[in-house]
Backbone as a chain_set.jsonl record, in Angstrom:
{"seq": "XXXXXXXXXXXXXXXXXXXXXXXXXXXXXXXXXXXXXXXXXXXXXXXXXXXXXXXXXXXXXXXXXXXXXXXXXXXXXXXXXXXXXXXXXXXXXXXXXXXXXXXXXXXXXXXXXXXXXXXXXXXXXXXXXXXXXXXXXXXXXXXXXXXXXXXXXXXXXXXXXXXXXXXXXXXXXXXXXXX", "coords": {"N": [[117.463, 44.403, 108.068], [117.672, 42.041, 106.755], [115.07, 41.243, 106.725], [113.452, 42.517, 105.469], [113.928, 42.932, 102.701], [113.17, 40.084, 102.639], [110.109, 40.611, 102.625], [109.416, 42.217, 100.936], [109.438, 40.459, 98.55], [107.816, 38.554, 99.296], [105.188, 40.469, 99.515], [105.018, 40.756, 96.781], [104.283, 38.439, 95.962], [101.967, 37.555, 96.87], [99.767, 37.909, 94.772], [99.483, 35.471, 93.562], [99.314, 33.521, 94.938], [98.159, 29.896, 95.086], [96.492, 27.188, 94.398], [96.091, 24.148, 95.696], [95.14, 20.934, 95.626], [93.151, 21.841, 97.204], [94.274, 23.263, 98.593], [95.775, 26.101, 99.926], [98.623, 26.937, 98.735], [100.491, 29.286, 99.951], [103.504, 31.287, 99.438], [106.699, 31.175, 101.456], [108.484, 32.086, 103.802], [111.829, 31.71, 103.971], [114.406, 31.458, 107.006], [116.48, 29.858, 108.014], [118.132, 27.176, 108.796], [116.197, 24.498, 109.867], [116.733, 21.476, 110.494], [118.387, 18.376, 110.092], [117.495, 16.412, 107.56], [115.053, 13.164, 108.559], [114.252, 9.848, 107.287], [112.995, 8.071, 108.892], [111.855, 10.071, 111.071], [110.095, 11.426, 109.598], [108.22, 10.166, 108.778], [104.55, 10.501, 108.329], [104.131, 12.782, 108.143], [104.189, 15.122, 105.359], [106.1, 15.473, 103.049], [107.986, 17.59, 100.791], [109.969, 18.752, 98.134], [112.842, 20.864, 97.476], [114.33, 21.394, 95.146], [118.243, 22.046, 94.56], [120.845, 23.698, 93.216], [124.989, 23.133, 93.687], [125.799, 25.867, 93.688], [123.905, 26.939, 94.258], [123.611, 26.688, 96.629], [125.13, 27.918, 97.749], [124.597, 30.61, 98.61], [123.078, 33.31, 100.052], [120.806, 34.533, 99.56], [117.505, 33.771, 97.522], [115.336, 32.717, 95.533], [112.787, 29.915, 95.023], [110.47, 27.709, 93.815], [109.171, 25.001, 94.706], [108.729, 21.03, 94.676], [106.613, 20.413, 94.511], [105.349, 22.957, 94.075], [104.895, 24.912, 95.824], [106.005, 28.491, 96.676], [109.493, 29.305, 97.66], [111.299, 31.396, 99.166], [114.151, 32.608, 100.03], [116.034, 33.992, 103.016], [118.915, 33.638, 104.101], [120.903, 34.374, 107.254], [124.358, 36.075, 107.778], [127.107, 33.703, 106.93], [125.648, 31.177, 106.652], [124.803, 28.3, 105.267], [122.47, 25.965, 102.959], [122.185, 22.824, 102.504], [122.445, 19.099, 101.338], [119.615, 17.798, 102.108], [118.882, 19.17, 104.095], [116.331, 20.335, 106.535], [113.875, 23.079, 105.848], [111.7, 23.776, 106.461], [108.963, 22.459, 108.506], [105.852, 21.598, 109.914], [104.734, 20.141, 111.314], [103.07, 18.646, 109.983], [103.652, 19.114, 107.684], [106.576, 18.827, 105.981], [109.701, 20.806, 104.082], [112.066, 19.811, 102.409], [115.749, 20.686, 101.246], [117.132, 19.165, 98.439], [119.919, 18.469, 96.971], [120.972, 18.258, 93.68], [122.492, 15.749, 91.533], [125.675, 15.862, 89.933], [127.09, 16.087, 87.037], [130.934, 15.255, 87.111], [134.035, 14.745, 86.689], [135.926, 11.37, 88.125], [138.891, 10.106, 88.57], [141.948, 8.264, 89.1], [144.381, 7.808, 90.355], [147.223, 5.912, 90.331], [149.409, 5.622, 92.664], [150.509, 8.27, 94.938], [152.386, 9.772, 94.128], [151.212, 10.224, 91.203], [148.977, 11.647, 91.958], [149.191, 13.38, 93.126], [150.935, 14.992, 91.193], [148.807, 14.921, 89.542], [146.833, 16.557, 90.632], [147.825, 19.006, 91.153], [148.363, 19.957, 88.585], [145.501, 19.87, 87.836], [144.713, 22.856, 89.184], [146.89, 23.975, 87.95], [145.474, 24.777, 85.574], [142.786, 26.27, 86.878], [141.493, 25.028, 88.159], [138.617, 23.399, 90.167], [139.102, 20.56, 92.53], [138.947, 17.727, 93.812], [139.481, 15.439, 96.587], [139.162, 12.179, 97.24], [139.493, 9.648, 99.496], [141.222, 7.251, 97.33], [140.277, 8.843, 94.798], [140.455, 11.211, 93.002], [138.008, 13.852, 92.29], [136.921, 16.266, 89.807], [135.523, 18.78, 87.84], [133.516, 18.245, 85.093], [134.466, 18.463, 82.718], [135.841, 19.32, 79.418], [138.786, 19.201, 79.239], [139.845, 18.696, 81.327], [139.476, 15.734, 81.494], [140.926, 15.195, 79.105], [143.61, 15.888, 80.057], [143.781, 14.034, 82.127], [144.126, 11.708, 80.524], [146.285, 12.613, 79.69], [148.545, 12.635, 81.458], [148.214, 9.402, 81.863], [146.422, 8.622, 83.519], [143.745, 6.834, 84.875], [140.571, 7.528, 83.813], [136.719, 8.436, 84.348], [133.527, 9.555, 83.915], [131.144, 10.234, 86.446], [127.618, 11.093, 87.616], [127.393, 12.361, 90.69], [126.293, 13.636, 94.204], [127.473, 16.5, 95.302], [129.739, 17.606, 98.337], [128.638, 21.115, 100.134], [130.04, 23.849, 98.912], [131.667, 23.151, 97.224], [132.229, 23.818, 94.083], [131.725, 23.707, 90.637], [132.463, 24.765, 88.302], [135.13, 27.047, 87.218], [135.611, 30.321, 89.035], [137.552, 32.142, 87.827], [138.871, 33.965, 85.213], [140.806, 33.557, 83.979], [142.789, 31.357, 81.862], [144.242, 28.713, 80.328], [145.612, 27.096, 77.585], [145.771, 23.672, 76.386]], "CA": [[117.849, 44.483, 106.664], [117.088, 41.032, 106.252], [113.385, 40.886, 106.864], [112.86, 43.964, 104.565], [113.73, 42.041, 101.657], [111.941, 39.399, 102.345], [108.471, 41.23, 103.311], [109.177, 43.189, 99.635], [109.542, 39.64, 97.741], [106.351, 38.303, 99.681], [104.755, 41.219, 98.975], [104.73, 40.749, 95.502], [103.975, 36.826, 95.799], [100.753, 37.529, 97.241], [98.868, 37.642, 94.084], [100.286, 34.414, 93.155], [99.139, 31.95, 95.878], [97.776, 29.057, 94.155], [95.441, 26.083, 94.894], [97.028, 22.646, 95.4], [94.62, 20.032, 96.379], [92.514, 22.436, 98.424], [94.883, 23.702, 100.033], [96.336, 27.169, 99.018], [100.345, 27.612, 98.767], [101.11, 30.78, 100.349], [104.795, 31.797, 99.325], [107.395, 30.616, 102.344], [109.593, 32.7, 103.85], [112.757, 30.519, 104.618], [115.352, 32.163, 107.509], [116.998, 29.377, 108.58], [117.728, 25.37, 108.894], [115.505, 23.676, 111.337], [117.372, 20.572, 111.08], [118.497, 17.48, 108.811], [115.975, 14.913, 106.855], [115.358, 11.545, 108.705], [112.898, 9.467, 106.757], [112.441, 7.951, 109.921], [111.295, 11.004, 111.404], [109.27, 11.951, 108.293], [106.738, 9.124, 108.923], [103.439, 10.403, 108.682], [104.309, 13.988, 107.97], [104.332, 14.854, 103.287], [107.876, 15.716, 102.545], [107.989, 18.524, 99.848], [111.557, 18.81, 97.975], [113.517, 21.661, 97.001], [115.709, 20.978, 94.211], [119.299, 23.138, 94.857], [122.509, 23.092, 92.772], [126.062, 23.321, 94.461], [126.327, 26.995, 93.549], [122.645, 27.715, 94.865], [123.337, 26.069, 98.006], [125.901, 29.03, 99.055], [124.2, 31.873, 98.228], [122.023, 33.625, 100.897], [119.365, 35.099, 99.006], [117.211, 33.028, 96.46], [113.588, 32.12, 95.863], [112.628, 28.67, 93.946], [109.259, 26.68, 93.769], [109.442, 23.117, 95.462], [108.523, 20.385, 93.422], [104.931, 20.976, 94.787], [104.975, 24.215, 93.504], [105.311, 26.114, 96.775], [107.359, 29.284, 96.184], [110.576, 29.715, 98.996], [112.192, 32.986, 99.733], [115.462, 32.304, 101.294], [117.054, 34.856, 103.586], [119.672, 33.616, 105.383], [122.259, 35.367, 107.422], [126.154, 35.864, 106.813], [127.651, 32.625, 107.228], [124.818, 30.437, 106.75], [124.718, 28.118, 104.455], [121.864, 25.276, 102.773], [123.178, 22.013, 101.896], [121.581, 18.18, 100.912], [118.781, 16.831, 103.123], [118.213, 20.226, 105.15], [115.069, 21.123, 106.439], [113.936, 24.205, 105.567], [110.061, 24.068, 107.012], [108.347, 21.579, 109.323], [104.862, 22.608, 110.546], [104.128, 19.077, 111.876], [101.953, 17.604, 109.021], [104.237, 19.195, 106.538], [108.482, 19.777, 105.928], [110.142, 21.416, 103.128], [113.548, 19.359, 102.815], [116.629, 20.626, 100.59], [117.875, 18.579, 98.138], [120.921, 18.676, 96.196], [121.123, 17.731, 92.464], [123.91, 15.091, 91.442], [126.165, 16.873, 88.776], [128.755, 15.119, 86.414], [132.215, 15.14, 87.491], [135.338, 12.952, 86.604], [136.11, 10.767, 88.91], [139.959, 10.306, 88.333], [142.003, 7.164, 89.963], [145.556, 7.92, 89.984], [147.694, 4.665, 90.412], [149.896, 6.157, 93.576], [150.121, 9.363, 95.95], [152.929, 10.728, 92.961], [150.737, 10.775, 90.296], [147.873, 11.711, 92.222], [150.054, 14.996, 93.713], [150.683, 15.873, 90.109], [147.153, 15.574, 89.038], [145.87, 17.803, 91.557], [148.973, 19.948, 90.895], [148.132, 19.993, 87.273], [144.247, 20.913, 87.704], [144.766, 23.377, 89.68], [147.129, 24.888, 87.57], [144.118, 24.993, 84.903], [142.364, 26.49, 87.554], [140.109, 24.211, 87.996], [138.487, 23.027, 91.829], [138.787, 19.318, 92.172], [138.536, 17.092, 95.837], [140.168, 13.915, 96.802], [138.008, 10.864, 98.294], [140.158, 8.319, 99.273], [142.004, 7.234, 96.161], [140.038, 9.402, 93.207], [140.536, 13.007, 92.894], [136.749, 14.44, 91.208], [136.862, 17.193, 89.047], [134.246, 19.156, 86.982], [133.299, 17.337, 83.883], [135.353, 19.369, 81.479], [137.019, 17.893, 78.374], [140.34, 19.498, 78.828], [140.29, 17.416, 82.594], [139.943, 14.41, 80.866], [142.298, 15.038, 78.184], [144.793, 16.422, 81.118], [144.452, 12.792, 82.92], [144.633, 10.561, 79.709], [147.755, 12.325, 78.855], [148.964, 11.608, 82.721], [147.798, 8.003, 82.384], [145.192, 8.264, 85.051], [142.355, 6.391, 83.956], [138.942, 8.461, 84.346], [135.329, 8.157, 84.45], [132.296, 10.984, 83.801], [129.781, 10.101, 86.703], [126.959, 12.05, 88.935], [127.951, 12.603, 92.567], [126.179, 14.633, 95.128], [129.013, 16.839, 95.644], [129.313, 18.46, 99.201], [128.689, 21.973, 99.589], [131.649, 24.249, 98.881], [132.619, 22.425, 95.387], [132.371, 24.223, 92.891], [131.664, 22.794, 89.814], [133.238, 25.782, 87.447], [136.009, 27.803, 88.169], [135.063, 31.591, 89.023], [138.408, 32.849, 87.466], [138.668, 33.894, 84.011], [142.061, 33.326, 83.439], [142.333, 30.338, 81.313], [145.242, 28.254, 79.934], [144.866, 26.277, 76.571], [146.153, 22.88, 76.536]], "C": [[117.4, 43.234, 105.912], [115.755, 40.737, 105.716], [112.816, 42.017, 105.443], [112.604, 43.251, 102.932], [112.755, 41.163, 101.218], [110.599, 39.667, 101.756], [108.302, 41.696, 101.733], [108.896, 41.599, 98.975], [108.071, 38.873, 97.814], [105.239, 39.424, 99.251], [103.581, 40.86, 97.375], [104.394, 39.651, 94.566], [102.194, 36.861, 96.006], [99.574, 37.332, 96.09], [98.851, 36.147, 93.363], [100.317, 33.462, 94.047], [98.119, 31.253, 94.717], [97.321, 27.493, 94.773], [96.176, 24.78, 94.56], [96.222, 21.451, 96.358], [93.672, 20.641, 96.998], [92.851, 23.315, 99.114], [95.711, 24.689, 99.155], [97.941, 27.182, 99.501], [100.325, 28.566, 98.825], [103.046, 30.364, 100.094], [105.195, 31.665, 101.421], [108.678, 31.354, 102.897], [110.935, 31.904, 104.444], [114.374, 31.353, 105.243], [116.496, 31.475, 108.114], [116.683, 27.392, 108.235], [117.54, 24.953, 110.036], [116.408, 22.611, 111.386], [117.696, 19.45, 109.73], [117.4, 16.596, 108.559], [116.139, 13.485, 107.869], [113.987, 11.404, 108.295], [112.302, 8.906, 107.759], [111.011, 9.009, 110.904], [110.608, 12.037, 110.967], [107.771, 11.178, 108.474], [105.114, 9.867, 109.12], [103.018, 12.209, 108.466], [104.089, 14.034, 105.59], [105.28, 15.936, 103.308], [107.484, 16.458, 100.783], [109.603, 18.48, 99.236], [111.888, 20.331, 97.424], [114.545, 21.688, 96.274], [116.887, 21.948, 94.145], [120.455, 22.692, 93.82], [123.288, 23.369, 93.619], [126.105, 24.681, 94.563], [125.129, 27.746, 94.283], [122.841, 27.904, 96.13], [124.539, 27.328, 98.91], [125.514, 30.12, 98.432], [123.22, 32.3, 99.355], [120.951, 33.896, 100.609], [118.909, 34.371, 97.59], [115.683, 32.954, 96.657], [113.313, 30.985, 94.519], [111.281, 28.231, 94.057], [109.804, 25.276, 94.105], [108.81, 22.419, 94.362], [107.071, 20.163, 93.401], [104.576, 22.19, 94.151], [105.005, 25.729, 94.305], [106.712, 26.946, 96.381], [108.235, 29.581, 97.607], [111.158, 30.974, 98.489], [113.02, 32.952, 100.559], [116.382, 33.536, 101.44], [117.921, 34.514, 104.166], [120.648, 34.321, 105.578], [123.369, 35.204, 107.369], [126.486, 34.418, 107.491], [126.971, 31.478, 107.416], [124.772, 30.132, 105.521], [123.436, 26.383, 104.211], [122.67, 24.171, 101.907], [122.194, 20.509, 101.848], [120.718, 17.604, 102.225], [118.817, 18.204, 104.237], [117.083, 20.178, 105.13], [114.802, 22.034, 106.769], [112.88, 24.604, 106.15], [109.809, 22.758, 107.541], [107.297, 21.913, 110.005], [104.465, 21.62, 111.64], [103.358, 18.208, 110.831], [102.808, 17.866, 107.504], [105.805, 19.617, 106.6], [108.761, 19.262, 104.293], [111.939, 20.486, 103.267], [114.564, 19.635, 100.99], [116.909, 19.244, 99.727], [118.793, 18.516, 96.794], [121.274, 17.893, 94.954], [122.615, 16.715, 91.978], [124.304, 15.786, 89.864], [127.227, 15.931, 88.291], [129.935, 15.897, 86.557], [133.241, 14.019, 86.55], [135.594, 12.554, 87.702], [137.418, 10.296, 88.357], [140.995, 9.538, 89.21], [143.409, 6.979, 89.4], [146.199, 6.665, 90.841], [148.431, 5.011, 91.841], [149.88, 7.724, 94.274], [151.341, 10.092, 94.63], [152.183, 11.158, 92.256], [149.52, 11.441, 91.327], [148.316, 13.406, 92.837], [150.246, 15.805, 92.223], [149.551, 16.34, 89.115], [146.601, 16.355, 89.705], [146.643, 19.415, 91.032], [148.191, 20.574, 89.227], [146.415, 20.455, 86.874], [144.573, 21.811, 87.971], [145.265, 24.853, 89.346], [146.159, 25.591, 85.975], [142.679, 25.915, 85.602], [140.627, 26.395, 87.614], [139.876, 23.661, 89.396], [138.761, 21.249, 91.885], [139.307, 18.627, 94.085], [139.148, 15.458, 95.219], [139.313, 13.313, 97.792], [138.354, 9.942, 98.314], [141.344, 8.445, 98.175], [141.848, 7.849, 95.106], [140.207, 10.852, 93.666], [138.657, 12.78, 91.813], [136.901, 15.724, 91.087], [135.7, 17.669, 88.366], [134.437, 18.773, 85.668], [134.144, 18.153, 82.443], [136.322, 18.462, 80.599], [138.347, 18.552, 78.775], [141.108, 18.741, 80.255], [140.545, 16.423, 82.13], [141.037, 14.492, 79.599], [143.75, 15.121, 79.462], [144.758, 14.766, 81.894], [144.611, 11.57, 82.263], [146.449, 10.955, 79.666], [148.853, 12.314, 80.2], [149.067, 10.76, 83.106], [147.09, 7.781, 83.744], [143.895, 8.213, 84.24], [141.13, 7.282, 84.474], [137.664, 8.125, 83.565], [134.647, 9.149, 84.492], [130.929, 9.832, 84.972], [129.176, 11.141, 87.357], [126.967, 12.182, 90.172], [126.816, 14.117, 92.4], [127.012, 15.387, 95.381], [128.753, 17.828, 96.874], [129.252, 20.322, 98.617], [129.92, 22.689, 99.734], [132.519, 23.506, 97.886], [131.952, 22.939, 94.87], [132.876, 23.604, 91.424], [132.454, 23.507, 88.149], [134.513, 26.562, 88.367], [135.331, 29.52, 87.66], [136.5, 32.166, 88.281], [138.271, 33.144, 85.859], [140.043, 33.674, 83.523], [142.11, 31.797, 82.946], [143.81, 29.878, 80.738], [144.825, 26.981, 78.577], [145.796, 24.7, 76.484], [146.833, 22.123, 75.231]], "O": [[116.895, 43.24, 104.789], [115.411, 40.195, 104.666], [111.81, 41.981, 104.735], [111.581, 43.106, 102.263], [111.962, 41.137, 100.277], [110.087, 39.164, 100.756], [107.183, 41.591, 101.23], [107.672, 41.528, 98.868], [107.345, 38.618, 96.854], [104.346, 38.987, 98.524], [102.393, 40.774, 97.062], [104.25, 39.591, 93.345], [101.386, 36.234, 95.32], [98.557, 36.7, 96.375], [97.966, 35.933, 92.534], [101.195, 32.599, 94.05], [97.512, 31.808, 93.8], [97.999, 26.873, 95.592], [96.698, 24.442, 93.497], [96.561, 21.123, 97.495], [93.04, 19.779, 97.608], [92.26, 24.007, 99.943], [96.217, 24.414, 98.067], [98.27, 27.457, 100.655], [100.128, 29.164, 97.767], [103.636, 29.372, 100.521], [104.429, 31.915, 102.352], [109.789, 31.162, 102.402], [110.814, 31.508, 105.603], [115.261, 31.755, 104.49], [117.401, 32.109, 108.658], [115.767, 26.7, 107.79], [118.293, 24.942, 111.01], [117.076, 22.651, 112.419], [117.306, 19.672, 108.584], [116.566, 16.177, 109.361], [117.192, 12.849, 107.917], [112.992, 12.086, 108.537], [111.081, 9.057, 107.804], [109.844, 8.768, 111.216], [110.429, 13.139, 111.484], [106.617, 11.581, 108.327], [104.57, 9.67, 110.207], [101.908, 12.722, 108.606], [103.912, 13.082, 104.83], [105.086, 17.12, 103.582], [106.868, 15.901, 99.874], [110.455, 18.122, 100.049], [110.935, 20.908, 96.899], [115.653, 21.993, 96.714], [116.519, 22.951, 93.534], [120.862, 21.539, 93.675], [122.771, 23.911, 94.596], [126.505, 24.995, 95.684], [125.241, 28.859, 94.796], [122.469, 28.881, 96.78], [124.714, 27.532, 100.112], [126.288, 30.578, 97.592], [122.408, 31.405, 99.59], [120.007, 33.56, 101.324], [119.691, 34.327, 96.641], [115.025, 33.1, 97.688], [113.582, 31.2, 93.337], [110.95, 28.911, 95.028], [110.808, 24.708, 93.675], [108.415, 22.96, 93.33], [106.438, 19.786, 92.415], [103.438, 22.349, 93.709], [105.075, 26.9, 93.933], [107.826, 26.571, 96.016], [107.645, 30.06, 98.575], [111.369, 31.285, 97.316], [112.821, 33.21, 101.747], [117.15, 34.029, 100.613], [117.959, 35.171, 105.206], [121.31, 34.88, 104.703], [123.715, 34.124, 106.889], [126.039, 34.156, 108.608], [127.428, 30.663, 108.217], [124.714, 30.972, 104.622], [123.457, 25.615, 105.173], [123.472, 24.375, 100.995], [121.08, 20.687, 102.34], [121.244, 17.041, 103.185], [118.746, 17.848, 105.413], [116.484, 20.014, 104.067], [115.183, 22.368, 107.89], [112.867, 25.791, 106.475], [110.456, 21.846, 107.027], [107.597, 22.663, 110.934], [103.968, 22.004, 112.698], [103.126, 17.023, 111.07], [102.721, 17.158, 106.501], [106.184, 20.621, 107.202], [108.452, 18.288, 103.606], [112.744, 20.667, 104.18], [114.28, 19.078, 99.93], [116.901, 18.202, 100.383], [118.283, 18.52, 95.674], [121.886, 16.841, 95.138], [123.735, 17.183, 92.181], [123.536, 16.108, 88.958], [127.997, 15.223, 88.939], [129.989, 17.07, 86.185], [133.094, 12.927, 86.002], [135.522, 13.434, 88.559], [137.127, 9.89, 87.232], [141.084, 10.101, 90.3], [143.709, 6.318, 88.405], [145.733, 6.422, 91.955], [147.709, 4.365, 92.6], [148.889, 8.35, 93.899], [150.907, 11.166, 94.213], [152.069, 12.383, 92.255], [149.211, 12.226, 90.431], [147.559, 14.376, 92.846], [149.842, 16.954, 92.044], [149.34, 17.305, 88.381], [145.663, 16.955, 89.179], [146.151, 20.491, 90.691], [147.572, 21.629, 89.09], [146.101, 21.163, 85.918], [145.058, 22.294, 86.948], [144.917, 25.98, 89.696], [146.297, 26.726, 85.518], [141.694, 26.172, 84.91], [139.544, 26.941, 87.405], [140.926, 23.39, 89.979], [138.424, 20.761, 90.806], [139.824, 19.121, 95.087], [139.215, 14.786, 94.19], [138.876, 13.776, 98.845], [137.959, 9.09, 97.518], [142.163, 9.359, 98.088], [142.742, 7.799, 94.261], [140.005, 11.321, 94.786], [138.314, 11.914, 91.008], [137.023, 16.421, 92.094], [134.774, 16.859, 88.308], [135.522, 18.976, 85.123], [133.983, 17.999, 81.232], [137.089, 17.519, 80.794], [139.183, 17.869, 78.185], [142.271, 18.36, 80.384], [141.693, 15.98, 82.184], [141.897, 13.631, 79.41], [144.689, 14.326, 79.501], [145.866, 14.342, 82.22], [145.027, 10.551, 82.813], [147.434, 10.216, 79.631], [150.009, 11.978, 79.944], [149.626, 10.535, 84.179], [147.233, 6.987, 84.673], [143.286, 8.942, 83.458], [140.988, 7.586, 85.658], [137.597, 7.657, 82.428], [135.134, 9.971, 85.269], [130.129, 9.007, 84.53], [129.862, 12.093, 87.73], [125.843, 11.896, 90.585], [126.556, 14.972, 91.553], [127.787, 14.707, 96.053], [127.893, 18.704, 96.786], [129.551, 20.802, 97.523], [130.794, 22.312, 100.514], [133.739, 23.351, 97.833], [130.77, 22.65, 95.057], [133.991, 23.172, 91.132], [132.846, 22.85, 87.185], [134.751, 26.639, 89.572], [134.832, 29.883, 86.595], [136.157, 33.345, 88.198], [137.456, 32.434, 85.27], [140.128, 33.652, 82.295], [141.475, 30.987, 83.621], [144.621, 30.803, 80.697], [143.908, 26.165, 78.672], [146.969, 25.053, 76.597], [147.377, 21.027, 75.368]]}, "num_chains": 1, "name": "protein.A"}
């Protein structure tokens, strides 16, 4: 079921290989992660990137252009997921390596484990995703977060984090609460 897909998406890539240096980009069928990035173990090989957002990175089926221009066709199977610094292709002279876009967040630095229980409490009930690292809770950049942790007195910050995968940077619900 898998492959079928693919073979149709390739298919229809075929007219659409394209000259890069000499060297023609054939469309990439991508079924799996060979393994993680070491620049170490990059040496001597030309590292291609694949730019992913958080929401791309769990989806099984996708096709993007690398920043070379090569087009990917990602099948993977149930419970497989692409995440920062994967590699996606390695031939020996050439690998395809994931990498994951930094996205603005708040970063959110509640003074004790009270407030920091009712700020989570208090996204949440906004239903909104937000992760604890240490001492900051990060949230998705939304004004009604930062209004929600001025008027908590938890000081906050808008920066770009990598964010693992499995954060979600919106909430999928539509139910909404106005503040």
């Amino acid at each position: 079921a898998y492959g079928a897909a693919v073979l149709s998406v390739l298919a229809g890539c075929r007219d659409s290989e394209e000259e890069k240096g000499g060297e023609t980009l054939k469309p990439l069928a991508v079924t799996g992660v060979i393994g993680a990035y070491d620049p170490v173990g990059a040496v001597g090989k030309t590292t291609d990137w694949v730019d992913i957002d958080i929401d791309l990175c769990e989806k099984l089926r996708w096709k993007k252009e690398t920043v070379n221009g090569r087009l990917l066709v990602v099948d993977l199977p149930r419970f497989s997921h692409i995440g920062h610094h994967d590699i996606l292709y390695d031939d020996g002279r050439h690998q395809i390596v994931a990498r994951m876009l930094p996205l603005p967040v708040w970063v959110m630095e509640p003074s004790d484990m009270e407030s920091m229980g009712s700020l989570c409490y208090h996204i949440g009930n906004l239903h909104q995703p937000c992760r604890v690292e240490g001492p900051c809770v990060m949230a998705p950049a939304d004004p009604s977060l930062e209004a929600l942790a001025l008027s908590l007195g938890v000081p906050c910050r808008q920066e770009e984090r990598i964010l693992p995968r499995g954060f979600s940077t919106r909430s999928r619900s539509a139910h909404r609460h106005d503040l």
